[in-house]
Amino acid sequence: MYYQVISQCTQSLKNLEVFLDKAEQYAVAKKFDVNVLMTTRLALDMQPLIYQVQSACDYLKAGAARLSGQTIPKHEDNEKTIGEVRAAFRKTVASQKREGRRV
């Protein structure tokens, strides 16, 4: 069960990074700072995109910890730029590999 859940979540996180690539390409084409998109809400009743991304990382970390009987790792979720968000993605996925989990 662990492998099925965590591999799905990891793939979703990787897909989200592809969406950020597309957002970055769009910002370059339209000549504006991509970080503007990171603070924008996708819908009026949603949190900003940066929060959505942080939540996706937190979901993977918490799910993996709970399924493996470990303590949930704490990260500050203080990312402000697309580069910092990419680093958080990689850190989250790498932490699953470091712990010896199959992802």
mmCIF file of N, CA and C in Angstrom:
data_model
loop_
_atom_site.group_PDB
_atom_site.id
_atom_site.type_symbol
_atom_site.label_atom_id
_atom_site.label_comp_id
_atom_site.label_asym_id
_atom_site.label_seq_id
_atom_site.Cartn_x
_atom_site.Cartn_y
_atom_site.Cartn_z
ATOM 1 N N MET A 1 0.825 -1.191 0.000
ATOM 2 C CA MET A 1 0.000 0.000 0.000
ATOM 3 C C MET A 1 0.870 1.256 0.000
ATOM 4 N N TYR A 2 1.927 1.236 0.804
ATOM 5 C CA TYR A 2 2.816 2.404 0.892
ATOM 6 C C TYR A 2 3.311 2.797 -0.495
ATOM 7 N N TYR A 3 3.871 1.834 -1.211
ATOM 8 C CA TYR A 3 4.449 2.128 -2.515
ATOM 9 C C TYR A 3 3.408 2.714 -3.466
ATOM 10 N N GLN A 4 2.209 2.154 -3.485
ATOM 11 C CA GLN A 4 1.167 2.643 -4.390
ATOM 12 C C GLN A 4 0.793 4.089 -4.074
ATOM 13 N N VAL A 5 0.598 4.391 -2.819
ATOM 14 C CA VAL A 5 0.174 5.743 -2.429
ATOM 15 C C VAL A 5 1.287 6.754 -2.672
ATOM 16 N N ILE A 6 2.475 6.448 -2.197
ATOM 17 C CA ILE A 6 3.570 7.402 -2.286
ATOM 18 C C ILE A 6 4.050 7.587 -3.718
ATOM 19 N N SER A 7 4.060 6.534 -4.505
ATOM 20 C CA SER A 7 4.469 6.707 -5.905
ATOM 21 C C SER A 7 3.465 7.579 -6.662
ATOM 22 N N GLN A 8 2.186 7.439 -6.354
ATOM 23 C CA GLN A 8 1.164 8.293 -6.969
ATOM 24 C C GLN A 8 1.355 9.753 -6.566
ATOM 25 N N CYS A 9 1.576 9.981 -5.290
ATOM 26 C CA CYS A 9 1.772 11.346 -4.795
ATOM 27 C C CYS A 9 3.036 11.970 -5.372
ATOM 28 N N THR A 10 4.096 11.168 -5.460
ATOM 29 C CA THR A 10 5.349 11.664 -6.027
ATOM 30 C C THR A 10 5.156 12.034 -7.491
ATOM 31 N N GLN A 11 4.441 11.207 -8.230
ATOM 32 C CA GLN A 11 4.183 11.515 -9.639
ATOM 33 C C GLN A 11 3.348 12.787 -9.771
ATOM 34 N N SER A 12 2.391 12.968 -8.901
ATOM 35 C CA SER A 12 1.578 14.186 -8.927
ATOM 36 C C SER A 12 2.438 15.417 -8.674
ATOM 37 N N LEU A 13 3.376 15.297 -7.750
ATOM 38 C CA LEU A 13 4.281 16.400 -7.464
ATOM 39 C C LEU A 13 5.152 16.711 -8.682
ATOM 40 N N LYS A 14 5.611 15.672 -9.348
ATOM 41 C CA LYS A 14 6.405 15.874 -10.563
ATOM 42 C C LYS A 14 5.563 16.520 -11.663
ATOM 43 N N ASN A 15 4.297 16.134 -11.758
ATOM 44 C CA ASN A 15 3.392 16.764 -12.728
ATOM 45 C C ASN A 15 3.201 18.243 -12.405
ATOM 46 N N LEU A 16 3.092 18.556 -11.142
ATOM 47 C CA LEU A 16 2.940 19.950 -10.724
ATOM 48 C C LEU A 16 4.162 20.767 -11.132
ATOM 49 N N GLU A 17 5.331 20.153 -11.076
ATOM 50 C CA GLU A 17 6.539 20.859 -11.506
ATOM 51 C C GLU A 17 6.496 21.142 -13.013
ATOM 52 N N VAL A 18 5.912 20.238 -13.776
ATOM 53 C CA VAL A 18 5.742 20.473 -15.220
ATOM 54 C C VAL A 18 4.818 21.679 -15.447
ATOM 55 N N PHE A 19 3.777 21.792 -14.646
ATOM 56 C CA PHE A 19 2.878 22.953 -14.754
ATOM 57 C C PHE A 19 3.631 24.243 -14.460
ATOM 58 N N LEU A 20 4.523 24.193 -13.486
ATOM 59 C CA LEU A 20 5.331 25.377 -13.183
ATOM 60 C C LEU A 20 6.263 25.718 -14.342
ATOM 61 N N ASP A 21 6.787 24.692 -15.021
ATOM 62 C CA ASP A 21 7.606 24.930 -16.212
ATOM 63 C C ASP A 21 6.795 25.693 -17.263
ATOM 64 N N LYS A 22 5.568 25.264 -17.452
ATOM 65 C CA LYS A 22 4.701 25.917 -18.433
ATOM 66 C C LYS A 22 4.371 27.356 -18.012
ATOM 67 N N ALA A 23 4.161 27.561 -16.727
ATOM 68 C CA ALA A 23 3.899 28.909 -16.220
ATOM 69 C C ALA A 23 5.111 29.805 -16.453
ATOM 70 N N GLU A 24 6.293 29.248 -16.236
ATOM 71 C CA GLU A 24 7.516 30.011 -16.443
ATOM 72 C C GLU A 24 7.691 30.373 -17.918
ATOM 73 N N GLN A 25 7.416 29.432 -18.794
ATOM 74 C CA GLN A 25 7.512 29.690 -20.233
ATOM 75 C C GLN A 25 6.514 30.772 -20.654
ATOM 76 N N TYR A 26 5.324 30.713 -20.105
ATOM 77 C CA TYR A 26 4.294 31.708 -20.412
ATOM 78 C C TYR A 26 4.744 33.093 -19.951
ATOM 79 N N ALA A 27 5.291 33.161 -18.748
ATOM 80 C CA ALA A 27 5.747 34.449 -18.208
ATOM 81 C C ALA A 27 6.872 35.036 -19.064
ATOM 82 N N VAL A 28 7.775 34.184 -19.513
ATOM 83 C CA VAL A 28 8.863 34.651 -20.370
ATOM 84 C C VAL A 28 8.292 35.179 -21.689
ATOM 85 N N ALA A 29 7.359 34.426 -22.275
ATOM 86 C CA ALA A 29 6.760 34.833 -23.557
ATOM 87 C C ALA A 29 6.002 36.150 -23.429
ATOM 88 N N LYS A 30 5.330 36.352 -22.305
ATOM 89 C CA LYS A 30 4.532 37.567 -22.098
ATOM 90 C C LYS A 30 5.313 38.673 -21.395
ATOM 91 N N LYS A 31 6.566 38.367 -21.032
ATOM 92 C CA LYS A 31 7.486 39.329 -20.441
ATOM 93 C C LYS A 31 7.003 39.883 -19.088
ATOM 94 N N PHE A 32 6.714 38.970 -18.162
ATOM 95 C CA PHE A 32 6.425 39.389 -16.791
ATOM 96 C C PHE A 32 7.073 38.407 -15.824
ATOM 97 N N ASP A 33 7.191 38.810 -14.575
ATOM 98 C CA ASP A 33 7.841 37.998 -13.550
ATOM 99 C C ASP A 33 6.951 36.813 -13.184
ATOM 100 N N VAL A 34 7.463 35.607 -13.348
ATOM 101 C CA VAL A 34 6.692 34.399 -13.064
ATOM 102 C C VAL A 34 6.271 34.327 -11.597
ATOM 103 N N ASN A 35 7.001 34.970 -10.716
ATOM 104 C CA ASN A 35 6.649 34.924 -9.303
ATOM 105 C C ASN A 35 5.316 35.609 -9.011
ATOM 106 N N VAL A 36 4.847 36.432 -9.934
ATOM 107 C CA VAL A 36 3.507 37.022 -9.806
ATOM 108 C C VAL A 36 2.468 35.898 -9.799
ATOM 109 N N LEU A 37 2.685 34.892 -10.640
ATOM 110 C CA LEU A 37 1.751 33.767 -10.693
ATOM 111 C C LEU A 37 1.753 32.975 -9.391
ATOM 112 N N MET A 38 2.886 32.933 -8.715
ATOM 113 C CA MET A 38 2.992 32.160 -7.484
ATOM 114 C C MET A 38 2.139 32.744 -6.359
ATOM 115 N N THR A 39 1.864 34.017 -6.418
ATOM 116 C CA THR A 39 1.053 34.662 -5.376
ATOM 117 C C THR A 39 -0.398 34.852 -5.805
ATOM 118 N N THR A 40 -0.737 34.334 -6.968
ATOM 119 C CA THR A 40 -2.083 34.478 -7.514
ATOM 120 C C THR A 40 -2.951 33.293 -7.112
ATOM 121 N N ARG A 41 -4.218 33.574 -6.878
ATOM 122 C CA ARG A 41 -5.178 32.512 -6.571
ATOM 123 C C ARG A 41 -5.703 31.929 -7.875
ATOM 124 N N LEU A 42 -5.809 30.618 -7.927
ATOM 125 C CA LEU A 42 -6.344 29.967 -9.118
ATOM 126 C C LEU A 42 -7.849 30.179 -9.223
ATOM 127 N N ALA A 43 -8.501 30.329 -8.070
ATOM 128 C CA ALA A 43 -9.929 30.640 -7.992
ATOM 129 C C ALA A 43 -10.125 31.508 -6.748
ATOM 130 N N LEU A 44 -11.196 32.251 -6.702
ATOM 131 C CA LEU A 44 -11.410 33.191 -5.605
ATOM 132 C C LEU A 44 -11.449 32.534 -4.226
ATOM 133 N N ASP A 45 -11.943 31.311 -4.162
ATOM 134 C CA ASP A 45 -12.076 30.651 -2.862
ATOM 135 C C ASP A 45 -10.883 29.747 -2.524
ATOM 136 N N MET A 46 -9.788 29.892 -3.250
ATOM 137 C CA MET A 46 -8.594 29.073 -3.013
ATOM 138 C C MET A 46 -7.462 29.930 -2.455
ATOM 139 N N GLN A 47 -6.499 29.253 -1.849
ATOM 140 C CA GLN A 47 -5.278 29.917 -1.410
ATOM 141 C C GLN A 47 -4.402 30.189 -2.641
ATOM 142 N N PRO A 48 -3.399 31.069 -2.515
ATOM 143 C CA PRO A 48 -2.489 31.329 -3.649
ATOM 144 C C PRO A 48 -1.767 30.066 -4.105
ATOM 145 N N LEU A 49 -1.270 30.086 -5.320
ATOM 146 C CA LEU A 49 -0.597 28.940 -5.908
ATOM 147 C C LEU A 49 0.563 28.464 -5.040
ATOM 148 N N ILE A 50 1.319 29.369 -4.467
ATOM 149 C CA ILE A 50 2.453 28.961 -3.627
ATOM 150 C C ILE A 50 1.978 28.076 -2.474
ATOM 151 N N TYR A 51 0.849 28.411 -1.886
ATOM 152 C CA TYR A 51 0.285 27.610 -0.797
ATOM 153 C C TYR A 51 -0.142 26.232 -1.307
ATOM 154 N N GLN A 52 -0.721 26.183 -2.487
ATOM 155 C CA GLN A 52 -1.157 24.914 -3.068
ATOM 156 C C GLN A 52 0.040 23.983 -3.275
ATOM 157 N N VAL A 53 1.140 24.550 -3.741
ATOM 158 C CA VAL A 53 2.345 23.763 -3.975
ATOM 159 C C VAL A 53 2.927 23.276 -2.645
ATOM 160 N N GLN A 54 2.993 24.160 -1.670
ATOM 161 C CA GLN A 54 3.496 23.774 -0.345
ATOM 162 C C GLN A 54 2.632 22.669 0.253
ATOM 163 N N SER A 55 1.341 22.770 0.076
ATOM 164 C CA SER A 55 0.425 21.760 0.600
ATOM 165 C C SER A 55 0.646 20.405 -0.060
ATOM 166 N N ALA A 56 0.913 20.407 -1.365
ATOM 167 C CA ALA A 56 1.185 19.153 -2.067
ATOM 168 C C ALA A 56 2.443 18.488 -1.512
ATOM 169 N N CYS A 57 3.481 19.283 -1.248
ATOM 170 C CA CYS A 57 4.711 18.732 -0.658
ATOM 171 C C CYS A 57 4.432 18.201 0.745
ATOM 172 N N ASP A 58 3.677 18.968 1.525
ATOM 173 C CA ASP A 58 3.351 18.550 2.892
ATOM 174 C C ASP A 58 2.529 17.263 2.897
ATOM 175 N N TYR A 59 1.635 17.136 1.955
ATOM 176 C CA TYR A 59 0.790 15.943 1.854
ATOM 177 C C TYR A 59 1.652 14.702 1.635
ATOM 178 N N LEU A 60 2.614 14.801 0.724
ATOM 179 C CA LEU A 60 3.496 13.667 0.445
ATOM 180 C C LEU A 60 4.330 13.324 1.672
ATOM 181 N N LYS A 61 4.922 14.336 2.303
ATOM 182 C CA LYS A 61 5.756 14.084 3.482
ATOM 183 C C LYS A 61 4.948 13.442 4.605
ATOM 184 N N ALA A 62 3.768 13.978 4.870
ATOM 185 C CA ALA A 62 2.935 13.466 5.963
ATOM 186 C C ALA A 62 2.426 12.055 5.652
ATOM 187 N N GLY A 63 1.987 11.840 4.437
ATOM 188 C CA GLY A 63 1.484 10.521 4.065
ATOM 189 C C GLY A 63 2.556 9.455 4.171
ATOM 190 N N ALA A 64 3.743 9.774 3.686
ATOM 191 C CA ALA A 64 4.849 8.815 3.747
ATOM 192 C C ALA A 64 5.212 8.502 5.191
ATOM 193 N N ALA A 65 5.261 9.524 6.013
ATOM 194 C CA ALA A 65 5.609 9.321 7.424
ATOM 195 C C ALA A 65 4.552 8.481 8.133
ATOM 196 N N ARG A 66 3.302 8.799 7.912
ATOM 197 C CA ARG A 66 2.229 8.056 8.583
ATOM 198 C C ARG A 66 2.189 6.594 8.139
ATOM 199 N N LEU A 67 2.347 6.370 6.846
ATOM 200 C CA LEU A 67 2.300 5.005 6.338
ATOM 201 C C LEU A 67 3.490 4.158 6.788
ATOM 202 N N SER A 68 4.601 4.815 7.096
ATOM 203 C CA SER A 68 5.791 4.071 7.527
ATOM 204 C C SER A 68 6.014 4.131 9.029
ATOM 205 N N GLY A 69 5.064 4.744 9.753
ATOM 206 C CA GLY A 69 5.159 4.795 11.207
ATOM 207 C C GLY A 69 6.222 5.736 11.731
ATOM 208 N N GLN A 70 6.602 6.735 10.940
ATOM 209 C CA GLN A 70 7.625 7.687 11.350
ATOM 210 C C GLN A 70 6.998 9.022 11.737
ATOM 211 N N THR A 71 7.807 9.871 12.335
ATOM 212 C CA THR A 71 7.373 11.220 12.685
ATOM 213 C C THR A 71 7.304 12.064 11.416
ATOM 214 N N ILE A 72 6.285 12.880 11.320
ATOM 215 C CA ILE A 72 6.126 13.748 10.144
ATOM 216 C C ILE A 72 7.215 14.814 10.169
ATOM 217 N N PRO A 73 8.000 14.931 9.082
ATOM 218 C CA PRO A 73 9.057 15.950 9.047
ATOM 219 C C PRO A 73 8.457 17.352 8.989
ATOM 220 N N LYS A 74 9.101 18.276 9.649
ATOM 221 C CA LYS A 74 8.648 19.668 9.663
ATOM 222 C C LYS A 74 9.528 20.501 8.740
ATOM 223 N N HIS A 75 8.905 21.184 7.817
ATOM 224 C CA HIS A 75 9.586 22.165 6.971
ATOM 225 C C HIS A 75 8.852 23.482 7.160
ATOM 226 N N GLU A 76 9.545 24.566 7.003
ATOM 227 C CA GLU A 76 8.971 25.869 7.322
ATOM 228 C C GLU A 76 7.948 26.387 6.320
ATOM 229 N N ASP A 77 7.937 25.879 5.110
ATOM 230 C CA ASP A 77 7.022 26.371 4.077
ATOM 231 C C ASP A 77 7.121 27.884 3.914
ATOM 232 N N ASN A 78 8.343 28.359 3.744
ATOM 233 C CA ASN A 78 8.552 29.797 3.589
ATOM 234 C C ASN A 78 9.017 30.167 2.176
ATOM 235 N N GLU A 79 8.735 29.316 1.211
ATOM 236 C CA GLU A 79 9.128 29.578 -0.164
ATOM 237 C C GLU A 79 8.360 30.794 -0.704
ATOM 238 N N LYS A 80 9.075 31.605 -1.468
ATOM 239 C CA LYS A 80 8.464 32.807 -2.045
ATOM 240 C C LYS A 80 8.600 32.882 -3.566
ATOM 241 N N THR A 81 9.560 32.145 -4.115
ATOM 242 C CA THR A 81 9.822 32.228 -5.556
ATOM 243 C C THR A 81 9.666 30.857 -6.196
ATOM 244 N N ILE A 82 9.584 30.848 -7.502
ATOM 245 C CA ILE A 82 9.449 29.587 -8.221
ATOM 246 C C ILE A 82 10.696 28.727 -8.034
ATOM 247 N N GLY A 83 11.851 29.336 -7.929
ATOM 248 C CA GLY A 83 13.079 28.584 -7.677
ATOM 249 C C GLY A 83 13.064 27.899 -6.323
ATOM 250 N N GLU A 84 12.576 28.588 -5.316
ATOM 251 C CA GLU A 84 12.474 28.003 -3.983
ATOM 252 C C GLU A 84 11.452 26.865 -3.960
ATOM 253 N N VAL A 85 10.388 27.015 -4.730
ATOM 254 C CA VAL A 85 9.377 25.955 -4.815
ATOM 255 C C VAL A 85 9.965 24.716 -5.483
ATOM 256 N N ARG A 86 10.735 24.919 -6.539
ATOM 257 C CA ARG A 86 11.386 23.785 -7.200
ATOM 258 C C ARG A 86 12.328 23.063 -6.227
ATOM 259 N N ALA A 87 13.045 23.815 -5.431
ATOM 260 C CA ALA A 87 13.942 23.220 -4.438
ATOM 261 C C ALA A 87 13.137 22.406 -3.417
ATOM 262 N N ALA A 88 11.969 22.902 -3.028
ATOM 263 C CA ALA A 88 11.110 22.182 -2.080
ATOM 264 C C ALA A 88 10.615 20.872 -2.687
ATOM 265 N N PHE A 89 10.240 20.896 -3.982
ATOM 266 C CA PHE A 89 9.837 19.665 -4.676
ATOM 267 C C PHE A 89 10.948 18.630 -4.582
ATOM 268 N N ARG A 90 12.124 19.058 -4.990
ATOM 269 C CA ARG A 90 13.254 18.132 -5.040
ATOM 270 C C ARG A 90 13.621 17.617 -3.652
ATOM 271 N N LYS A 91 13.546 18.495 -2.675
ATOM 272 C CA LYS A 91 13.855 18.098 -1.295
ATOM 273 C C LYS A 91 12.842 17.055 -0.806
ATOM 274 N N THR A 92 11.589 17.255 -1.127
ATOM 275 C CA THR A 92 10.538 16.332 -0.698
ATOM 276 C C THR A 92 10.717 14.966 -1.343
ATOM 277 N N VAL A 93 10.939 14.939 -2.641
ATOM 278 C CA VAL A 93 11.117 13.664 -3.344
ATOM 279 C C VAL A 93 12.407 12.990 -2.886
ATOM 280 N N ALA A 94 13.476 13.759 -2.736
ATOM 281 C CA ALA A 94 14.752 13.195 -2.301
ATOM 282 C C ALA A 94 14.647 12.624 -0.892
ATOM 283 N N SER A 95 13.857 13.256 -0.037
ATOM 284 C CA SER A 95 13.736 12.752 1.336
ATOM 285 C C SER A 95 13.076 11.380 1.353
ATOM 286 N N GLN A 96 12.216 11.100 0.408
ATOM 287 C CA GLN A 96 11.594 9.779 0.314
ATOM 288 C C GLN A 96 12.638 8.743 -0.093
ATOM 289 N N LYS A 97 13.523 9.114 -0.995
ATOM 290 C CA LYS A 97 14.571 8.201 -1.449
ATOM 291 C C LYS A 97 15.610 7.973 -0.360
ATOM 292 N N ARG A 98 15.975 9.038 0.363
ATOM 293 C CA ARG A 98 16.973 8.934 1.426
ATOM 294 C C ARG A 98 16.525 8.005 2.546
ATOM 295 N N GLU A 99 15.240 8.017 2.797
ATOM 296 C CA GLU A 99 14.712 7.195 3.879
ATOM 297 C C GLU A 99 14.595 5.727 3.453
ATOM 298 N N GLY A 100 15.032 5.450 2.226
ATOM 299 C CA GLY A 100 14.992 4.073 1.749
ATOM 300 C C GLY A 100 13.627 3.676 1.227
ATOM 301 N N ARG A 101 12.807 4.651 0.967
ATOM 302 C CA ARG A 101 11.473 4.369 0.458
ATOM 303 C C ARG A 101 11.548 4.263 -1.056
ATOM 304 N N ARG A 102 10.767 3.387 -1.605
ATOM 305 C CA ARG A 102 10.715 3.236 -3.059
ATOM 306 C C ARG A 102 9.754 4.255 -3.622
ATOM 307 N N VAL A 103 10.263 5.159 -4.479
ATOM 308 C CA VAL A 103 9.398 6.116 -5.174
ATOM 309 C C VAL A 103 9.714 6.154 -6.636
#
